[in-house]
Short mmCIF file of C-alpha atoms in Angstrom, two decimals:
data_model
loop_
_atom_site.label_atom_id
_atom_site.label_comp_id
_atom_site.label_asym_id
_atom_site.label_seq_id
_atom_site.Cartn_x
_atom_site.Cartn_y
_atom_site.Cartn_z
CA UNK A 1 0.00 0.00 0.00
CA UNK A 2 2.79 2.30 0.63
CA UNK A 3 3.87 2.25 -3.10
CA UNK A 4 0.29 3.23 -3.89
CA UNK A 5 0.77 6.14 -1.41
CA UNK A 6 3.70 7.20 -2.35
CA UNK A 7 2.99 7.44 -6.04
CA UNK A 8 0.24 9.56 -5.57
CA UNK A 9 2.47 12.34 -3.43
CA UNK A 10 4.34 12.80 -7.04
CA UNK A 11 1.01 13.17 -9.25
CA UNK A 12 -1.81 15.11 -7.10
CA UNK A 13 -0.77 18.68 -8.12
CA UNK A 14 -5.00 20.23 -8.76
CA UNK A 15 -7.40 21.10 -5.75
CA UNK A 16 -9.88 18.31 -5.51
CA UNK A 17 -12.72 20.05 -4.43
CA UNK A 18 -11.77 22.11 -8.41
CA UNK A 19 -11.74 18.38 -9.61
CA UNK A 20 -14.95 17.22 -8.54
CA UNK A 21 -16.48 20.36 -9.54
CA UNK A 22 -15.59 20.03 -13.14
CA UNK A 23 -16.22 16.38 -13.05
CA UNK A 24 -19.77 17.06 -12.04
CA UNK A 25 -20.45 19.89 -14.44
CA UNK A 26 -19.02 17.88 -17.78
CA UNK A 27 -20.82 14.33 -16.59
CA UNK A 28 -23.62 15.54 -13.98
CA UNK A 29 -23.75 15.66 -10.18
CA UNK A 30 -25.50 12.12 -9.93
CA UNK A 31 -22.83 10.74 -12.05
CA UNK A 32 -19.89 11.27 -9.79
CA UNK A 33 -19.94 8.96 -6.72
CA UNK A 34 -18.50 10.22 -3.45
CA UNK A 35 -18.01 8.38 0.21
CA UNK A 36 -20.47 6.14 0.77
CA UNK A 37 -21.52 6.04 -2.23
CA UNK A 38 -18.42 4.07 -3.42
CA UNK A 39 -19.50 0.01 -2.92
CA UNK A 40 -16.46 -1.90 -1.17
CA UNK A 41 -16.16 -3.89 -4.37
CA UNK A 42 -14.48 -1.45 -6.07
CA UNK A 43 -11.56 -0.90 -3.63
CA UNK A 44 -10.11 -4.26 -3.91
CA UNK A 45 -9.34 -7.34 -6.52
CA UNK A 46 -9.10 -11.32 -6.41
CA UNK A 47 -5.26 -10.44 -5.60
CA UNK A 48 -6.94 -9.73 -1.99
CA UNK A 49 -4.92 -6.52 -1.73
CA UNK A 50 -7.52 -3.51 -0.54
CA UNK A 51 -6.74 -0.11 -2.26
CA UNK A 52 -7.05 2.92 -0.80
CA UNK A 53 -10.02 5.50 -0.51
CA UNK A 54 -10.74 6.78 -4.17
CA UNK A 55 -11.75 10.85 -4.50
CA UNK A 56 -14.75 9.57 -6.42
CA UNK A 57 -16.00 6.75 -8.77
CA UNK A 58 -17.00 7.42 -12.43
CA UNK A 59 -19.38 4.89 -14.23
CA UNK A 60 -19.83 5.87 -17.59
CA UNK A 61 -21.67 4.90 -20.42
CA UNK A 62 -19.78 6.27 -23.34
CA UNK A 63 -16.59 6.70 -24.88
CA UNK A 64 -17.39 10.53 -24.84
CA UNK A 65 -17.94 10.46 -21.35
CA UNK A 66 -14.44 8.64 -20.46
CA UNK A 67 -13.30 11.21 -22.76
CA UNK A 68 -14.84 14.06 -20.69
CA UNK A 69 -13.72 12.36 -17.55
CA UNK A 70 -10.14 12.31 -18.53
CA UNK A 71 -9.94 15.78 -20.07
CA UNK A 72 -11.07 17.52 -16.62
CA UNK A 73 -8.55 15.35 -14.55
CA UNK A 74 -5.66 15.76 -16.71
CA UNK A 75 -6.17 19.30 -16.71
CA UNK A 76 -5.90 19.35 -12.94
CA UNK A 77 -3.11 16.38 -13.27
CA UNK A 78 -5.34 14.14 -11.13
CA UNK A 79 -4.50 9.96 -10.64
CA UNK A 80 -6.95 8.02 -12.43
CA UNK A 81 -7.10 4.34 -12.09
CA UNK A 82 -9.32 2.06 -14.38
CA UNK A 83 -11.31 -0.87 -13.82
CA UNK A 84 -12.83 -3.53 -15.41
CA UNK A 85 -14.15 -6.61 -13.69
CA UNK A 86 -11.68 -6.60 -10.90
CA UNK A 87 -10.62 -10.22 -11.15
CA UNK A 88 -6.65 -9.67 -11.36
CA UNK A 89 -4.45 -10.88 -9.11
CA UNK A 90 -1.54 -8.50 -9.81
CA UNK A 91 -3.53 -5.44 -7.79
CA UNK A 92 -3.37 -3.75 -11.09
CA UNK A 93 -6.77 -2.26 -11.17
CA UNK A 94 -6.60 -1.66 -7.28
CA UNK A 95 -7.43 2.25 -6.30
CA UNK A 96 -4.94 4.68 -4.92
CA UNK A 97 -5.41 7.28 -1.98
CA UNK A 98 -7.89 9.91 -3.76
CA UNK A 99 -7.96 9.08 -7.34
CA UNK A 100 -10.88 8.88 -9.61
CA UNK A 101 -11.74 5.84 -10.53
CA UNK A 102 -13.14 5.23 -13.93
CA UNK A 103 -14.72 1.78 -13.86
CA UNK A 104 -15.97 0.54 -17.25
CA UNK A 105 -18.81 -1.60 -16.45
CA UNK A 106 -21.59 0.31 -17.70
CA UNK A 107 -19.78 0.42 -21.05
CA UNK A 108 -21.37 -3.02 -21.97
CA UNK A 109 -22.76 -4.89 -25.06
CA UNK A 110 -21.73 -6.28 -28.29
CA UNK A 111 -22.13 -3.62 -31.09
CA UNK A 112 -21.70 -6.15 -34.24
CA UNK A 113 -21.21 -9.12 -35.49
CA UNK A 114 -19.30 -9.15 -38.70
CA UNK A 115 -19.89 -12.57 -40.40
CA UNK A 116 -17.98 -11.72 -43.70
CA UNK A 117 -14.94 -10.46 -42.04
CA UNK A 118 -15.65 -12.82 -38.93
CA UNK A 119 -14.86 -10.16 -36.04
CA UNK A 120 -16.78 -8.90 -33.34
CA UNK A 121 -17.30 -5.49 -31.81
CA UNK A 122 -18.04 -4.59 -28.31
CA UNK A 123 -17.56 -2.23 -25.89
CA UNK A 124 -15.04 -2.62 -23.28
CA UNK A 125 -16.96 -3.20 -20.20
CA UNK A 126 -18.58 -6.46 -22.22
CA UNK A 127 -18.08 -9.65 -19.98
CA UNK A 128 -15.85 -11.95 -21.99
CA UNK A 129 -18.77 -14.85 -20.91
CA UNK A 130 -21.18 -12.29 -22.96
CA UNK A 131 -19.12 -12.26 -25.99
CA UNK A 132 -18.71 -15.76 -26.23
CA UNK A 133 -22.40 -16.62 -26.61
CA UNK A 134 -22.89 -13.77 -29.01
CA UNK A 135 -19.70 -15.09 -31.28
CA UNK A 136 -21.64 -18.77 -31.12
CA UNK A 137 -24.94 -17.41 -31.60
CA UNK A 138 -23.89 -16.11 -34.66
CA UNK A 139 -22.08 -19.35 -35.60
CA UNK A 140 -18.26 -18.63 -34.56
CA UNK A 141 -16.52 -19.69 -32.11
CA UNK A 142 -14.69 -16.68 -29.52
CA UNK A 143 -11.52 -18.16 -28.52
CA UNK A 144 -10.17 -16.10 -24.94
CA UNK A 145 -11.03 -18.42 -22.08
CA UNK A 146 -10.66 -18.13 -18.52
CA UNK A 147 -12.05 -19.43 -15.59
CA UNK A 148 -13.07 -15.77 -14.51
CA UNK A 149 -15.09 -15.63 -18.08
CA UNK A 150 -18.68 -14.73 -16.08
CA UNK A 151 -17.01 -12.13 -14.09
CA UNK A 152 -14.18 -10.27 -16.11
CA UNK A 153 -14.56 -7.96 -18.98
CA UNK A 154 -12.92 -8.36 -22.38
CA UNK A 155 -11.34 -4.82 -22.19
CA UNK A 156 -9.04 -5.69 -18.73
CA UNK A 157 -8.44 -8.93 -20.62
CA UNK A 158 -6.35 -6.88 -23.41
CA UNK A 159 -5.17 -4.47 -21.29
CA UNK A 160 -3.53 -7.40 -19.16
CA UNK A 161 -2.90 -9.53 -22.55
CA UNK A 162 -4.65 -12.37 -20.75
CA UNK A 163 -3.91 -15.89 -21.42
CA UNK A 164 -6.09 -18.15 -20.55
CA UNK A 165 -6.95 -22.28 -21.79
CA UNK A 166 -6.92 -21.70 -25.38
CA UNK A 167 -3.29 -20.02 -26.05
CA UNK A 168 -1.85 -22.87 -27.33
CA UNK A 169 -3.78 -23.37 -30.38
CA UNK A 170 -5.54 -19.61 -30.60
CA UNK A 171 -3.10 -17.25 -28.39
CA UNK A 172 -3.12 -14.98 -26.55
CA UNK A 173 -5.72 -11.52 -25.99
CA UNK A 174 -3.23 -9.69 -28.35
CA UNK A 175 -3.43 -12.44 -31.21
CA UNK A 176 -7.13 -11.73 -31.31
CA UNK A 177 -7.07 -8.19 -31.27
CA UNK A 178 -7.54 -6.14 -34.62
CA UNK A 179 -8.46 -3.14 -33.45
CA UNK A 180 -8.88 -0.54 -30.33
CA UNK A 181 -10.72 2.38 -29.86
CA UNK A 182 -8.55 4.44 -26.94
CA UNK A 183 -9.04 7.41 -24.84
CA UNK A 184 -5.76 8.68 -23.84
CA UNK A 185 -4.55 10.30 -20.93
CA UNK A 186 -5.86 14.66 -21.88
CA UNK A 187 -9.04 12.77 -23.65
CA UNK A 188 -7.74 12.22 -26.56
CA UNK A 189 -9.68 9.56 -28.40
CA UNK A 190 -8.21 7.09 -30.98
CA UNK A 191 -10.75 5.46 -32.79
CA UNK A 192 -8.67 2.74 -34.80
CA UNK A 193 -11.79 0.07 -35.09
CA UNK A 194 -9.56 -1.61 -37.73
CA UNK A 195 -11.14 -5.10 -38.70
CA UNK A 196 -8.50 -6.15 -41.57
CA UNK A 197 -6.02 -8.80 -40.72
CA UNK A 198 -3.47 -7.00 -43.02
CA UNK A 199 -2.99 -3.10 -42.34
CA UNK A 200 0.39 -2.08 -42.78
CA UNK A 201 -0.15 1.88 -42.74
CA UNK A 202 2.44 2.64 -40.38
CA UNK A 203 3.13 1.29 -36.98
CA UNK A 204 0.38 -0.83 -35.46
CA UNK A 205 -0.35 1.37 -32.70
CA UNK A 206 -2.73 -0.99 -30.11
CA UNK A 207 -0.06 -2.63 -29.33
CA UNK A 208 0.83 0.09 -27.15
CA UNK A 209 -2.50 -0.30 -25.28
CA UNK A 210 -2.56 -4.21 -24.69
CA UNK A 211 -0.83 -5.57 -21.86
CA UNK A 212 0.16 -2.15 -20.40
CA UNK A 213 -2.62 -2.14 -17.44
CA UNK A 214 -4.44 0.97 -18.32
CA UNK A 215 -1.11 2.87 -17.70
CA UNK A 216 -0.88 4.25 -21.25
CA UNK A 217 -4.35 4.27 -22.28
CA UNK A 218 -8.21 3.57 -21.19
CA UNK A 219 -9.40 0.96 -23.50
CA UNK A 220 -12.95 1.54 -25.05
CA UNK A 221 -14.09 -0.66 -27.35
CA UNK A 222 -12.35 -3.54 -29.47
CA UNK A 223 -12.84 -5.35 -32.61
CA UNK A 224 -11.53 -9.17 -32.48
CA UNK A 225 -10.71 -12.19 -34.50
CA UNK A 226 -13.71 -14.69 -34.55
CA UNK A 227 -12.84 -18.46 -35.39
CA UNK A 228 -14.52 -20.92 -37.22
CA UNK A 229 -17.75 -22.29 -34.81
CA UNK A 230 -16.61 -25.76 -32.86
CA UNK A 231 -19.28 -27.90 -31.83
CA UNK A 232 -17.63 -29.96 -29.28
CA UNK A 233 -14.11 -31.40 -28.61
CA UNK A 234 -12.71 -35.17 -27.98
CA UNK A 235 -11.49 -34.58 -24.27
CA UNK A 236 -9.24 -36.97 -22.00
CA UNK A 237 -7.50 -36.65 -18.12
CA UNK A 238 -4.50 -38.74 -18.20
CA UNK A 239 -1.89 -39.53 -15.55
CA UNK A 240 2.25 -39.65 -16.60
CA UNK A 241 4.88 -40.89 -14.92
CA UNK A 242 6.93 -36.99 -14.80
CA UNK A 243 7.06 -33.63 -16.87
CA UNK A 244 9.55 -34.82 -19.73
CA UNK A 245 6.59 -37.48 -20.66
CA UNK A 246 4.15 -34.43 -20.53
CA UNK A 247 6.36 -32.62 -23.28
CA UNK A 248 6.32 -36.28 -25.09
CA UNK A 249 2.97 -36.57 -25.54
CA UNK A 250 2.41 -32.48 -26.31
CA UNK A 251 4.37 -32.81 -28.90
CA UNK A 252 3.44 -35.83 -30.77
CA UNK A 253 -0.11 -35.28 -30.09
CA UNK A 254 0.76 -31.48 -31.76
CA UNK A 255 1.51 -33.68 -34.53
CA UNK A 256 -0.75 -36.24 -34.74
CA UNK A 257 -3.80 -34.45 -34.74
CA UNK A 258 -2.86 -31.78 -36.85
CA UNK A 259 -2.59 -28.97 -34.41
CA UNK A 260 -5.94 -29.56 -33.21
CA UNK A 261 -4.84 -30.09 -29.56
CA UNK A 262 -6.76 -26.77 -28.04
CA UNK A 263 -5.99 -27.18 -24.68
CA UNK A 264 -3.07 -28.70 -22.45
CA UNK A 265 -3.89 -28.37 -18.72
CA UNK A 266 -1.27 -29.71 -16.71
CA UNK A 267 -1.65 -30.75 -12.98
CA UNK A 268 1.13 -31.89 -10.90
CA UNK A 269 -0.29 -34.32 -7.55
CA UNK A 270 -0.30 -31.90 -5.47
CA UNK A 271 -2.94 -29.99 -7.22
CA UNK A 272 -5.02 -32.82 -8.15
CA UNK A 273 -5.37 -34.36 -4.59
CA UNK A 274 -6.44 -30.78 -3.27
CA UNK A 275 -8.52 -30.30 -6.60
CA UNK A 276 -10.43 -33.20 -5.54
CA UNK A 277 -11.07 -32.17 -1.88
CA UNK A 278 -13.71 -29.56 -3.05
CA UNK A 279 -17.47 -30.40 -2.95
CA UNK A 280 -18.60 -31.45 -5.60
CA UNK A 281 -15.81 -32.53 -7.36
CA UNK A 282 -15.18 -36.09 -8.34
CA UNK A 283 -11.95 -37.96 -9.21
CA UNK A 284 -12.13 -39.80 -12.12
CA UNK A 285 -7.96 -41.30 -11.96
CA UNK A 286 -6.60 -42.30 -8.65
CA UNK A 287 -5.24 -39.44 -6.72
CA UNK A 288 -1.53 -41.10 -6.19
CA UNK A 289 0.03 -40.22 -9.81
CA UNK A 290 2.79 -37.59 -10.25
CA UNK A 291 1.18 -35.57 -13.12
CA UNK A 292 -1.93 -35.54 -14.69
CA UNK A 293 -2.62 -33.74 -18.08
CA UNK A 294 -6.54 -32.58 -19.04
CA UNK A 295 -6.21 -32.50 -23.16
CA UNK A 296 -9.02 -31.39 -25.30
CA UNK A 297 -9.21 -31.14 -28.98
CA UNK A 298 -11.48 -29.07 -30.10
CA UNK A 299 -13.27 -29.42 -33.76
CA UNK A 300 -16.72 -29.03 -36.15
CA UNK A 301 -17.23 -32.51 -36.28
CA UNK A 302 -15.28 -33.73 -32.96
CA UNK A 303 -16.77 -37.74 -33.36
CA UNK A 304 -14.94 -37.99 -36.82
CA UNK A 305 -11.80 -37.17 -34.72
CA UNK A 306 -12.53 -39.78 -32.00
CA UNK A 307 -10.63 -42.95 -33.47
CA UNK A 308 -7.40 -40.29 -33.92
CA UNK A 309 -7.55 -39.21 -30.48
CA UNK A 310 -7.93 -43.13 -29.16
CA UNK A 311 -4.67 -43.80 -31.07
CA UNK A 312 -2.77 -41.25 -29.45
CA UNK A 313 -3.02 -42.48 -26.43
CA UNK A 314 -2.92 -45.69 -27.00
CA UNK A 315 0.41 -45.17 -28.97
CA UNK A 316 1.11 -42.70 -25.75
CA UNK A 317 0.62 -45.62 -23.68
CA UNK A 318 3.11 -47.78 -25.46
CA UNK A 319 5.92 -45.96 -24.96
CA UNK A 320 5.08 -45.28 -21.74
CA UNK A 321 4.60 -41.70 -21.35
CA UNK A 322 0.66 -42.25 -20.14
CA UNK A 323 0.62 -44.45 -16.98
CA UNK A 324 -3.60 -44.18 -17.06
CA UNK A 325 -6.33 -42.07 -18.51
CA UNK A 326 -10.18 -41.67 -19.27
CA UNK A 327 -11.59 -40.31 -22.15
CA UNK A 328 -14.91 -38.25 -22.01
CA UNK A 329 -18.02 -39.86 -22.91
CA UNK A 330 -20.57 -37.19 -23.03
CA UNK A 331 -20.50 -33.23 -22.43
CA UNK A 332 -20.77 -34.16 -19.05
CA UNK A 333 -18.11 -35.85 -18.39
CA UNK A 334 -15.96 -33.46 -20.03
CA UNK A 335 -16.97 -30.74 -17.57
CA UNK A 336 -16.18 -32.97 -14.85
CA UNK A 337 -12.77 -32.87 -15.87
CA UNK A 338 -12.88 -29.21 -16.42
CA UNK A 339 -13.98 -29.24 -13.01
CA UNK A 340 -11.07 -30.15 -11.52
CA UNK A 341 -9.17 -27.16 -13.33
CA UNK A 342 -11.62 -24.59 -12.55
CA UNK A 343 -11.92 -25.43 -8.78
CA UNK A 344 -8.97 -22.82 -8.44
CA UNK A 345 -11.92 -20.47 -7.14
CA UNK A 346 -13.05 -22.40 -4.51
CA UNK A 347 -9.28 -23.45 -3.36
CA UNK A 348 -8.21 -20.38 -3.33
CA UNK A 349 -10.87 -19.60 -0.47
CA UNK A 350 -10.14 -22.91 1.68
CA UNK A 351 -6.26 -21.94 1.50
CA UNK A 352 -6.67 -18.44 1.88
CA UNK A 353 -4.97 -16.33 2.63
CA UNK A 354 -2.91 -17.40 -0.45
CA UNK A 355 0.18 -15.83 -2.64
CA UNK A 356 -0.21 -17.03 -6.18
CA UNK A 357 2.38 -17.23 -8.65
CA UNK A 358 1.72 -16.93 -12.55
CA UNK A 359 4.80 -17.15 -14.08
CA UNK A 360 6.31 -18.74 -17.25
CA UNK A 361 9.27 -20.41 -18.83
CA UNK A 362 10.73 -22.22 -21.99
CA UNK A 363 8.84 -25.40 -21.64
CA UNK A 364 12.23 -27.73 -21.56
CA UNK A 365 12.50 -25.65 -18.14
CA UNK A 366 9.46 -26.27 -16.51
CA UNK A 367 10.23 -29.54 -14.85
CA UNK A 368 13.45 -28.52 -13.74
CA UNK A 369 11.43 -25.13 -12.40
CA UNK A 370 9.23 -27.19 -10.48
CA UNK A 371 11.79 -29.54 -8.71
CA UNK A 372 13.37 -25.85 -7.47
CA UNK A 373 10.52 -24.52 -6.28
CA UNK A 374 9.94 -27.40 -4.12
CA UNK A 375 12.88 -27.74 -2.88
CA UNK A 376 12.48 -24.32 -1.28
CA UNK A 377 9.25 -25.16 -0.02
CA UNK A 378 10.54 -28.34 2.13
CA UNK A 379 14.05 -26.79 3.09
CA UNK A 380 12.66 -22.74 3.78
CA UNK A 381 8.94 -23.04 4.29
CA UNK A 382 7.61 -26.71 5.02
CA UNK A 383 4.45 -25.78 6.89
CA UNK A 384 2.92 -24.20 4.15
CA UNK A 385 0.87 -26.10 1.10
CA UNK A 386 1.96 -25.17 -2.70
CA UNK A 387 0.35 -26.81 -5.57
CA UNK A 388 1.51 -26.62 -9.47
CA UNK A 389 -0.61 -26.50 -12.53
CA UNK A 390 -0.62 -24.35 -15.90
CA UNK A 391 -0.94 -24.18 -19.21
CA UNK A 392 1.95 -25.82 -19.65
CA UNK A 393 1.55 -26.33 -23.52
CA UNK A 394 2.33 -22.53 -23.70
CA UNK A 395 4.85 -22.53 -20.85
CA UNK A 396 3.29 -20.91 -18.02
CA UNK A 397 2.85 -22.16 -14.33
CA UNK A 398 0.71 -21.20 -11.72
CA UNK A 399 1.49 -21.69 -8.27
CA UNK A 400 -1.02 -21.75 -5.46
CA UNK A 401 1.02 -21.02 -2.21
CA UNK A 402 -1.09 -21.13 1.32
CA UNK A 403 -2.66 -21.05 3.75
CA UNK A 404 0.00 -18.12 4.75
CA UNK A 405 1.37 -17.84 8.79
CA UNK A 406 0.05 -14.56 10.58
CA UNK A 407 3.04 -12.83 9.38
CA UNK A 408 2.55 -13.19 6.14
CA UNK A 409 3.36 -9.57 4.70
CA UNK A 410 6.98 -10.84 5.93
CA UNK A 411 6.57 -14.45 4.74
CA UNK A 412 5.26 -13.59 1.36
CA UNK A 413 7.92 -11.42 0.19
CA UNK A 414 10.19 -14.37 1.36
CA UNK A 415 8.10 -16.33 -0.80
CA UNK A 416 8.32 -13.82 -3.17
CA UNK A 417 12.53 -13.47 -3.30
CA UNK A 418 12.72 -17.26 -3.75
CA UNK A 419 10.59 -17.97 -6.65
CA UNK A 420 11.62 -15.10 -8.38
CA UNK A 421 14.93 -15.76 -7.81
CA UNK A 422 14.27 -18.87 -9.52
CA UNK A 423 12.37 -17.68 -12.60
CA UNK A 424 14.93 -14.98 -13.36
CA UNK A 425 17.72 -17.70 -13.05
CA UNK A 426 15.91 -20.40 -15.59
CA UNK A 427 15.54 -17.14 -17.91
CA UNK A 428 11.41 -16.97 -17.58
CA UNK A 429 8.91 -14.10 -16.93
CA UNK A 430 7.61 -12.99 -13.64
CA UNK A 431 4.07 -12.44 -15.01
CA UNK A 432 3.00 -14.92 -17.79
CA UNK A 433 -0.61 -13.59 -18.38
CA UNK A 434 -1.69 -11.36 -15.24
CA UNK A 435 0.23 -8.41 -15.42
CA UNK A 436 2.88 -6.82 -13.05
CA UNK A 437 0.13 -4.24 -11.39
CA UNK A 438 1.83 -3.52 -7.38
CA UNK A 439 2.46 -6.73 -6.70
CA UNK A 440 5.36 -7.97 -9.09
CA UNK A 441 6.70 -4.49 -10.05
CA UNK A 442 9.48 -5.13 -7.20
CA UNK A 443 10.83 -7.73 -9.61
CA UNK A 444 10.09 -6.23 -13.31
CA UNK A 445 14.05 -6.49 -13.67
CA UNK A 446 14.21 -10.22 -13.47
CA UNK A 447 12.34 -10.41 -16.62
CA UNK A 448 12.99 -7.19 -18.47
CA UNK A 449 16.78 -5.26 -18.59
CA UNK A 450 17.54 -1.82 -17.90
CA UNK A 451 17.53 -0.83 -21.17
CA UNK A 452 13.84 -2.21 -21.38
CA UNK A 453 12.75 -0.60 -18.30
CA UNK A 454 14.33 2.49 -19.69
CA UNK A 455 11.91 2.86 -22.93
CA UNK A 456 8.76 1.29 -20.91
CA UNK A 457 9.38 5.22 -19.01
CA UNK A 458 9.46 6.99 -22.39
CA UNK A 459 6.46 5.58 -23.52
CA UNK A 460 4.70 5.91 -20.42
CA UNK A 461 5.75 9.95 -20.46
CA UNK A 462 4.98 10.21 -24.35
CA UNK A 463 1.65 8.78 -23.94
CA UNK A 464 0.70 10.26 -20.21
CA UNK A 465 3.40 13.22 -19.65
CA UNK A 466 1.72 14.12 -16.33
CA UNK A 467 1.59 10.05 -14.95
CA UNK A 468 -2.43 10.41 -14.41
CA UNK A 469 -3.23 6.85 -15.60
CA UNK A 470 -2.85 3.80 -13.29
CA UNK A 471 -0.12 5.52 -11.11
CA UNK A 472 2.42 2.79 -9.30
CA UNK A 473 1.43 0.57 -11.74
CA UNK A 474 4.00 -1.60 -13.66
CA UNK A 475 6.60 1.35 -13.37
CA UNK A 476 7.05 4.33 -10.76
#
């Protein structure tokens, strides 16, 4: 919280009782929420961390308005932090002492559906849950997926990059991304709604926008790549003997099925066992296996692709990569696999209070990462529960560290020092697909050099001159 604080000290130069005067004569009085007025739920995210008091929260319904909104506070060189649906885990969206907060969730609904050049438009605030029916009512298929998809919205998905269970085949936020509409930091709107694939008229100028946090830009609307419409997937959970049989069978499955492999969830035991602890949640392989792997391969016609998938495993099983697995029968069945990778929710709560890792590496180093990180758990913290999963086909681990002693502001940064230490020493990223927000700005440098660091700051005072937008976010 003190790095929130702090930040502020360098940006608040206006008089806010000026600021809230001009807010409420460019939006109206009723549209600028004071004290009380401010629900709880927008001073903190899933990350647990609790910001501090905002000056007042903005809830617009337009572009123009966000517009308006940032015009009057740059003008006074007020802090402004955005929000979207407040599930990050990086405290990247958390408020700072007195800032206006500009939360976008009244900015909601899909604005087209463009069959011919398969994209969809929508305004930022959209839930990415929302946009997913509306790209499969219309026949396509919306490829971002998260287990937050009901909660978050699809403009703090670009503006994190977010990953998700689909990178592997589709990629990631930015690969689905064709155009922005941005407000900058005086008000400045940028309405580059681009829907071709190919535009080569200078630089490609969103990509300043996604995966910077709201720090260079407020996000508005977005148009985005649309895929062709999937109607089901051929879906197995299968236990292997250790992580070099995981890359194995990624890669000849890759290969064998013609890139259709979609998703690659892998859980080491120590997930699994606590997976299955949650109501509700059945085990369908025996809880005593080193590493299980939840594949699904997604198609148009996925029973045409059953006898394919069968022989992967089969030949998997041969060479003795799969030790045991079970293939979905029905829908049902696959969501009871799916199950056991979205129960993060719910063991988040029962190990609370947690410090989760999302951090990623060249795949050959994963296993290797792994056996580190456990090491330091027995031999510097063995009273505390960690369990490993990720998307491993795209090289990113998650780690679930908890429930945390009463000290833990101490203990986590411990925590923190170690497994960083780690990550910059196997050459991988601190933040894989959640952003660096407060939390992992302390260690930006083990994943990105001076020199890096250096031009991140000249962007940041090119775009936002005055540091109004997101302040103590990603950089100081």
């Amino acid at each position: 919280m003190s790095e929130l604080r702090n930040a502020e000290i360098d940006v608040i130069h206006g008089n806010a009782d000026e600021v809230l005067a001009a807010l409420q004569n460019e939006l109206g009085v009723s549209e600028v929420l004071l004290g009380d007025a401010i629900s709880d739920k927008y001073l903190k995210d899933w990350s647990g961390e609790r910001g501090l008091m905002p000056l007042a929260l903005l809830l617009p319904r337009s572009t123009n308005e966000v517009s308006k909104a940032l015009a009057v506070c740059h003008s006074h060189q007020w802090p402004v932090v955005p929000q979207g649906g407040l599930t990050g885990l990086a405290g990247g969206a958390v408020p700072s002492e007195s800032a206006v907060v500009i939360s976008l969730e009244r900015m909601c609904g899909v604005e087209e559906v463009d069959s011919a050049s398969a994209t969809i438009t929508l305004l930022a605030g959209t839930p990415l849950q929302a946009a997913q029916e509306a790209a499969q009512e219309a026949g396509f298929f919306f490829a971002l997926d998260l287990g937050a998809r009901g909660s978050c919205q699809v403009g703090g998905n670009i503006a994190t990059n977010a990953g998700g269970n689909r990178v592997i085949r589709y990629g990631m936020a930015r690969d689905l991304v064709l155009g922005l509409e941005v407000v900058l930091a005086d008000g400045t709107v940028l309405p580059m709604l681009n829907k071709m694939v190919k535009n080569n008229a200078g630089p490609d100028l969103k990509g300043l926008f996604i995966g910077t946090e709201g720090t260079m830009g407020i996000i508005t609307r977005a148009v985005l790549r649309l895929h062709a419409e999937v109607t089901g997937a051929n879906t197995a959970l299968i236990a292997l003997p250790d992580f070099d049989a995981v890359v194995k069978l990624l890669r000849y499955a890759q290969k064998r099925l013609s890139g259709l492999v979609s998703a690659y969830e892998v859980m080491w035991a120590d997930y699994y066992q606590s997976a299955i602890t949650v109501d509700g949640i059945r085990a369908p392989l025996a809880a005593d296996y080193p590493v299980y792997v939840l594949m699904d391969m997604q198609s148009a016609e996925p029973e045409e692709n059953t006898e394919r998938f069968y022989t992967v495993l089969e030949h998997a099983m041969e060479e003795g990569w799969v030790l045991d697995a079970v293939i979905a029968q029905s829908h049902s069945d696959a969501e009871d696999f799916w199950a056991l990778r979205d129960s993060i929710a719910e063991m988040l709560n029962s190990y609370a209070p947690t410090i989760n890792f999302d951090v990623s590496f060249p795949i050959s180093k994963i296993g290797e990462c792994v056996e580190r990180l456990r090491r330091v758990m027995v031999d510097e913290f063995p009273d505390i529960h960690a369990m490993y999963f990720g998307h491993v086909g795209d090289g990113n681990l998650h780690i679930v560290v908890g429930p945390l002693p009463d000290d833990n502001q101490q203990t986590e940064r411990a925590l923190e020092d170690a497994f960083y230490d780690i990550t910059r020493d196997l050459g991988g990223s601190v933040s894989a697909e959640h952003g660096i927000g407060t939390h992992k700005k302390p260690y930006l440098a083990h994943s990105r050099n001076r020199a890096e660091i250096n031009l991140i700051k000249r962007m940041k005072q090119a775009l936002d001159p005055q540091g109004i937008l997101n302040p103590g976010k990603i950089i100081d």
